[in-house]
XYZ file of C-alpha atoms in Angstrom:
430
model
C 5.365 20.269 -28.162
C 5.226 17.632 -25.453
C 4.971 14.074 -26.736
C 1.482 12.694 -26.101
C 1.000 9.381 -24.341
C -0.622 7.887 -27.445
C 2.300 9.050 -29.589
C 4.726 7.654 -27.021
C 3.096 4.226 -27.227
C 3.057 4.279 -31.006
C 6.720 5.274 -31.125
C 7.614 2.525 -28.683
C 5.861 -0.019 -30.868
C 7.343 1.055 -34.164
C 10.761 2.423 -33.254
C 14.134 0.748 -33.040
C 14.181 0.312 -29.272
C 15.676 -2.829 -27.777
C 12.259 -4.391 -27.208
C 10.372 -5.134 -30.391
C 6.840 -5.443 -29.039
C 4.852 -3.992 -26.204
C 4.070 -6.491 -23.413
C 0.489 -7.645 -22.986
C -2.552 -5.515 -22.160
C -1.753 -4.985 -18.483
C 1.271 -2.934 -19.500
C -0.986 -0.589 -21.428
C -3.153 -0.224 -18.322
C -0.145 1.239 -16.528
C 0.897 3.464 -19.412
C -2.630 4.787 -19.916
C -2.873 6.012 -16.309
C -3.824 9.684 -16.885
C -1.470 12.382 -15.671
C -1.095 15.289 -18.079
C -3.865 17.728 -18.875
C -5.923 17.369 -15.699
C -9.425 18.837 -16.136
C -10.479 22.169 -14.684
C -8.543 24.790 -12.789
C -6.440 23.912 -9.772
C -9.070 25.476 -7.519
C -11.777 23.344 -9.113
C -9.687 20.215 -8.664
C -9.118 21.002 -5.002
C -12.849 21.611 -4.517
C -13.619 18.236 -6.071
C -11.128 16.482 -3.816
C -12.371 18.302 -0.725
C -15.903 17.093 -1.447
C -14.603 13.528 -1.727
C -12.762 13.800 1.586
C -16.012 14.746 3.326
C -17.736 11.535 2.258
C -17.941 8.767 4.900
C -15.997 5.569 4.353
C -17.016 3.117 7.089
C -20.551 1.792 6.531
C -21.879 2.745 9.951
C -25.470 2.239 8.794
C -24.978 -1.545 8.940
C -24.907 -1.396 12.739
C -27.941 0.051 14.498
C -26.953 -0.362 18.139
C -23.917 1.034 19.970
C -20.843 -1.204 20.090
C -18.938 0.019 23.126
C -15.273 -0.949 23.236
C -14.443 -2.628 26.540
C -10.787 -3.505 25.921
C -7.966 -3.036 23.430
C -5.071 -5.428 24.047
C -1.713 -5.809 22.371
C -0.521 -9.412 22.431
C 2.981 -10.680 21.738
C 4.031 -14.254 21.085
C 7.591 -14.668 19.880
C 8.103 -12.039 17.179
C 4.395 -11.727 16.366
C 2.252 -8.807 17.586
C -1.525 -9.016 17.519
C -4.328 -6.730 18.653
C -7.511 -7.985 20.319
C -10.519 -5.682 20.620
C -13.536 -6.682 22.699
C -16.894 -4.960 23.055
C -19.047 -4.838 26.182
C -21.636 -7.064 24.528
C -19.120 -9.850 23.833
C -17.936 -9.245 20.282
C -14.257 -9.661 19.445
C -11.876 -8.740 16.665
C -8.273 -9.726 16.020
C -5.601 -8.114 13.867
C -2.005 -9.021 13.060
C 0.279 -6.003 13.276
C 3.461 -5.079 11.462
C 5.874 -6.932 13.731
C 8.964 -5.043 12.644
C 7.468 -1.669 13.510
C 5.449 -2.728 16.541
C 8.503 -4.200 18.250
C 9.652 -0.586 18.591
C 6.316 1.239 18.794
C 4.421 -0.903 21.330
C 4.839 1.631 24.200
C 3.028 4.241 22.082
C 0.267 1.736 21.281
C -0.223 0.794 24.937
C 0.184 4.227 26.536
C -0.898 6.773 23.947
C -3.306 5.128 21.497
C -5.274 2.182 22.961
C -6.599 4.003 26.078
C -8.420 6.546 23.917
C -10.606 3.857 22.331
C -11.824 2.354 25.622
C -15.461 3.160 26.354
C -16.076 4.634 22.900
C -18.686 3.495 20.382
C -16.756 1.564 17.723
C -19.319 2.659 15.122
C -17.705 6.092 15.323
C -14.570 4.596 13.784
C -13.764 7.517 11.490
C -14.102 10.044 14.309
C -12.054 7.807 16.627
C -9.184 7.647 14.148
C -9.081 11.435 13.853
C -9.521 12.175 17.550
C -6.931 9.615 18.634
C -4.321 11.814 16.975
C -5.261 14.666 19.355
C -5.244 12.472 22.476
C -1.952 12.961 24.344
C -0.907 15.316 21.508
C -0.260 12.263 19.334
C -0.323 14.426 16.210
C 3.181 15.577 17.166
C 4.373 12.058 16.308
C 2.519 11.707 13.011
C 4.081 9.058 10.820
C 4.823 5.426 11.602
C 4.868 6.195 15.321
C 1.107 6.642 15.564
C -0.277 5.324 12.290
C 0.982 1.756 12.748
C -0.691 1.477 16.186
C -3.869 3.170 14.950
C -4.125 0.967 11.858
C -3.568 -2.128 14.003
C -6.556 -1.162 16.156
C -8.656 -0.245 13.125
C -8.040 -3.646 11.525
C -9.164 -5.388 14.720
C -12.313 -3.250 14.900
C -13.104 -3.994 11.252
C -12.568 -7.705 11.927
C -15.047 -7.450 14.807
C -17.643 -5.642 12.696
C -17.142 -8.081 9.823
C -17.888 -10.998 12.118
C -20.946 -9.216 13.506
C -22.364 -8.552 10.019
C -20.985 -11.756 8.414
C -19.214 -9.621 5.809
C -15.609 -9.458 4.621
C -13.690 -6.283 5.435
C -14.075 -4.905 1.925
C -17.853 -4.615 2.257
C -17.465 -2.507 5.388
C -15.833 0.280 3.369
C -17.403 -0.247 -0.076
C -20.805 -0.985 -1.611
C -19.436 -3.809 -3.751
C -16.529 -6.173 -4.263
C -14.521 -5.099 -7.321
C -11.872 -7.840 -7.241
C -12.301 -11.389 -5.978
C -8.669 -12.207 -6.654
C -5.501 -10.256 -7.339
C -2.558 -10.763 -9.640
C 0.692 -10.224 -7.802
C 3.928 -8.581 -8.736
C 7.038 -10.048 -7.175
C 9.020 -7.396 -5.298
C 12.747 -7.701 -4.695
C 14.063 -5.334 -2.033
C 17.817 -5.819 -2.368
C 20.522 -3.253 -2.936
C 24.290 -3.449 -2.599
C 24.594 -6.522 -4.797
C 25.504 -6.820 -8.451
C 22.991 -6.704 -11.281
C 23.718 -10.356 -12.009
C 23.037 -11.403 -8.410
C 19.778 -9.457 -8.432
C 18.692 -11.292 -11.561
C 19.346 -14.690 -9.971
C 17.351 -13.753 -6.878
C 14.466 -12.470 -8.970
C 14.398 -15.758 -10.865
C 14.190 -17.697 -7.601
C 11.407 -15.485 -6.232
C 9.332 -15.574 -9.407
C 9.646 -19.358 -9.493
C 7.843 -19.427 -6.133
C 5.203 -16.744 -6.649
C 4.597 -17.434 -10.371
C 4.165 -13.681 -10.748
C 3.735 -12.168 -14.192
C 5.089 -8.834 -12.988
C 8.188 -7.841 -11.004
C 9.671 -4.823 -9.263
C 13.208 -4.235 -8.068
C 15.285 -1.499 -6.416
C 17.247 1.270 -8.109
C 19.798 3.721 -6.755
C 21.077 4.039 -3.210
C 17.906 4.787 -1.169
C 17.408 8.439 -0.154
C 20.888 9.271 -1.396
C 22.795 9.640 -4.650
C 25.306 6.882 -3.872
C 24.721 3.470 -5.429
C 26.637 0.286 -4.667
C 28.049 -1.115 -6.857
C 28.360 1.974 -9.084
C 26.331 1.844 -12.291
C 24.146 -1.020 -11.063
C 20.863 0.631 -12.123
C 21.941 1.415 -15.662
C 23.082 -2.176 -16.079
C 20.087 -3.744 -14.386
C 17.312 -1.938 -16.251
C 18.067 -3.498 -19.663
C 19.252 -6.786 -18.130
C 15.960 -7.454 -16.350
C 14.055 -6.912 -19.596
C 16.451 -9.123 -21.552
C 16.222 -11.881 -18.926
C 12.463 -11.956 -18.410
C 11.306 -11.076 -21.916
C 8.665 -8.901 -23.499
C 5.686 -10.345 -21.630
C 6.934 -9.656 -18.108
C 5.542 -6.458 -16.570
C 8.517 -4.681 -14.992
C 8.733 -1.672 -12.712
C 11.368 -0.289 -10.381
C 11.579 1.632 -7.114
C 14.251 4.250 -6.451
C 13.195 5.008 -2.844
C 14.101 8.647 -3.388
C 17.596 7.972 -4.700
C 17.859 10.744 -7.283
C 17.690 14.453 -7.842
C 15.428 15.662 -10.643
C 18.005 15.501 -13.433
C 19.179 11.998 -12.512
C 15.615 10.764 -12.066
C 14.705 11.980 -15.549
C 17.783 10.304 -17.025
C 16.966 6.988 -15.343
C 13.280 7.345 -16.226
C 14.071 7.738 -19.904
C 16.104 4.532 -19.792
C 13.142 2.775 -18.184
C 10.900 4.140 -20.938
C 13.221 2.725 -23.576
C 12.767 -0.733 -22.090
C 9.008 -0.272 -21.589
C 8.811 -0.313 -17.827
C 5.375 -0.084 -16.240
C 6.044 2.570 -13.576
C 8.819 4.440 -11.799
C 8.387 4.547 -8.007
C 9.681 7.364 -5.782
C 12.235 8.784 -8.225
C 13.135 11.594 -5.796
C 12.794 11.781 -1.978
C 9.146 11.216 -1.107
C 8.628 14.642 0.465
C 10.029 16.514 -2.544
C 6.546 17.178 -3.902
C 7.369 19.852 -6.457
C 10.357 17.843 -7.684
C 8.157 14.747 -8.028
C 5.884 16.765 -10.302
C 8.879 18.008 -12.306
C 9.936 14.420 -12.966
C 6.362 13.418 -13.828
C 6.047 16.315 -16.283
C 9.304 15.369 -18.016
C 8.553 11.671 -18.497
C 5.881 9.483 -20.074
C 6.386 6.541 -17.719
C 3.820 6.720 -14.872
C 5.241 7.977 -11.581
C 4.177 6.096 -8.452
C 4.565 7.074 -4.817
C 3.070 7.379 -1.372
C 4.577 4.493 0.605
C 6.170 6.902 3.094
C 3.489 9.581 2.980
C 1.658 10.197 6.312
C -0.560 13.102 5.171
C -3.905 13.039 3.373
C -3.409 16.715 2.594
C -0.123 16.021 0.817
C -1.774 13.288 -1.264
C -4.393 15.906 -2.136
C -1.630 18.149 -3.504
C 0.004 15.325 -5.462
C -3.287 14.286 -7.057
C -4.510 17.806 -7.848
C -1.162 18.882 -9.296
C -0.483 15.728 -11.314
C 2.573 14.628 -9.341
C 1.558 10.967 -9.330
C -0.179 8.628 -11.755
C -0.258 5.835 -9.170
C -0.875 6.284 -5.430
C 0.741 3.726 -3.128
C -0.422 4.417 0.408
C 0.548 1.673 2.870
C -2.173 -0.032 4.910
C -0.109 0.220 8.103
C 2.105 3.238 7.517
C -0.799 5.453 6.465
C -3.114 4.472 9.294
C -5.586 1.871 8.071
C -8.261 1.253 5.464
C -10.438 4.275 6.148
C -7.624 6.752 5.471
C -6.311 4.682 2.556
C -9.789 4.681 1.000
C -9.871 8.481 1.007
C -6.653 8.549 -1.001
C -7.924 5.906 -3.432
C -11.109 7.910 -3.968
C -9.148 11.096 -4.676
C -7.010 9.236 -7.183
C -10.040 7.661 -8.832
C -11.673 11.068 -9.313
C -8.918 11.904 -11.807
C -8.487 8.470 -13.395
C -5.388 7.542 -11.398
C -4.590 4.051 -10.165
C -4.143 2.822 -6.606
C -1.546 0.121 -6.002
C -1.172 0.088 -2.213
C 2.169 -0.643 -0.647
C 2.319 -3.494 1.865
C 4.436 -4.135 4.912
C 6.600 -7.210 4.702
C 5.955 -8.630 8.171
C 2.819 -9.988 9.811
C 0.035 -10.620 7.293
C 0.080 -7.227 5.609
C -0.642 -8.625 2.173
C -4.006 -9.981 3.405
C -5.142 -6.510 4.504
C -3.917 -5.162 1.191
C -6.010 -7.743 -0.672
C -9.143 -6.862 1.294
C -8.573 -3.197 0.495
C -8.082 -3.897 -3.209
C -11.465 -5.663 -3.297
C -13.088 -2.405 -2.251
C -11.698 0.028 -4.851
C -12.583 0.407 -8.548
C -9.218 1.893 -9.553
C -6.810 -0.805 -8.443
C -3.848 -1.478 -10.709
C -3.527 -4.736 -12.657
C -0.841 -6.143 -10.308
C -0.250 -5.772 -6.592
C 2.754 -6.172 -4.376
C 3.820 -9.518 -2.985
C 6.848 -9.861 -0.742
C 6.838 -12.940 1.459
C 4.709 -15.482 3.271
C 4.514 -15.520 7.062
C 5.461 -19.056 8.035
C 5.880 -18.258 11.743
C 2.280 -17.372 12.568
C -0.148 -20.334 12.903
C -3.349 -19.436 11.087
C -6.086 -20.968 8.948
C -8.056 -19.497 6.071
C -11.099 -21.484 4.921
C -11.700 -19.520 1.722
C -8.211 -18.995 0.285
C -4.835 -20.675 0.284
C -3.286 -17.174 0.564
C -0.771 -18.481 -1.962
C -0.463 -17.521 -5.588
C -1.494 -20.119 -8.147
C 0.320 -21.110 -11.330
C -0.793 -17.835 -12.934
C 0.470 -15.654 -10.104
C -3.055 -15.013 -8.790
C -4.198 -15.086 -5.147
C -7.847 -15.460 -4.186
C -8.994 -12.921 -1.613
C -10.496 -14.418 1.570
C -14.286 -14.155 1.622
C -14.927 -15.124 5.243
C -16.260 -12.585 7.746
C -13.942 -9.793 8.827
C -10.285 -10.559 8.240
C -11.254 -13.991 6.925
C -8.252 -15.567 8.633
C -8.388 -17.444 11.949
C -5.381 -17.332 14.264
C -4.662 -20.536 16.210
C -6.450 -20.123 19.602
C -3.574 -21.834 21.415
C -1.167 -19.294 19.953
C -3.369 -16.469 21.265
C -3.739 -18.098 24.685
C 0.023 -18.414 24.990
C 0.605 -14.762 24.094
C 1.553 -12.113 26.634
C -0.613 -9.026 27.018
C 1.648 -5.972 26.992
C 0.918 -3.438 29.738
C 1.593 0.278 30.052
């Protein structure tokens, strides 16, 4: 008989594992994320999810008159890419894009995405997002190529609407604010260095962020080759030994393993009471992801690379994931991300969105987390943007001594970009 989650927790508490006591309550929140024994038949689960996907996300009813988009501009200043949307009646919204991706994708933004939005009613945001994938046959490039440009425009439109209604972004996609602040987990993205070096870097990063949770990389990223060999097996117990029982620890394999290896590594993580195991096998190995999930008690997380709502539907309905991690930029913005969060919530699963590490991605992530009831106890933190001049009147956008960041409460994005920086930017043309 398969070990129940309750029995697993009890065994972990009483057995002779290396860690004598379970970390604090947030750890249990991860471990209690439902996965096994989903209710109803598969057909009934799909029907439930399909009904959720038909529900509107953007609160169009807040805006009674048409808001016709007059211009969509992509600005570049140094390494920073920003989008400026203006309406015919003088409203304006600004977004900060993922600079790393936009430096490559800007021709698609300028030629294949932005022109579709001109002259359209911005209140039809959900329809615009869908139809922009048909324009110029953009659906043939689904993935980062179109979703980063589309999300960049969506964020600017939401900023514009937030300023018009004097509401933060979260209240444009939700009836209430669920989280006024978020606790961060410190992510370390390094591979190819020793376990000992990784530990030292994690110490330095946690000293800055004050995070009470951490995540690091396992394996060799979308391959079965790890450098140096055996790093993961050494690092998993070493991180726990270094940071103690109270640190919430998780790890990301970025699709490094086949099913058998993922299960072996997952069982080691279970022994040391890790919070979740991210992308144990390649992200598009859906059936294999479920096989790993079925074999382990540690929650399986994934979705950073996923471009398809339909594939998330499969993963949720079939119990492949306990934690969905759609990326604000990579998945195409808050509207699409909200649909995934709602599907996950329908079956008691958590949403811990992935964030991009350039621009101000963590601010969009925070706004999104305010709008969902099923957010995890900790959310990703990577780095501060010290190159972009901005001001936020309602938050320092820095974690406090408890590893907590207050979410901006100003209208729209809640962050003001230095006007001189915008005036000095170049408008990219087709």
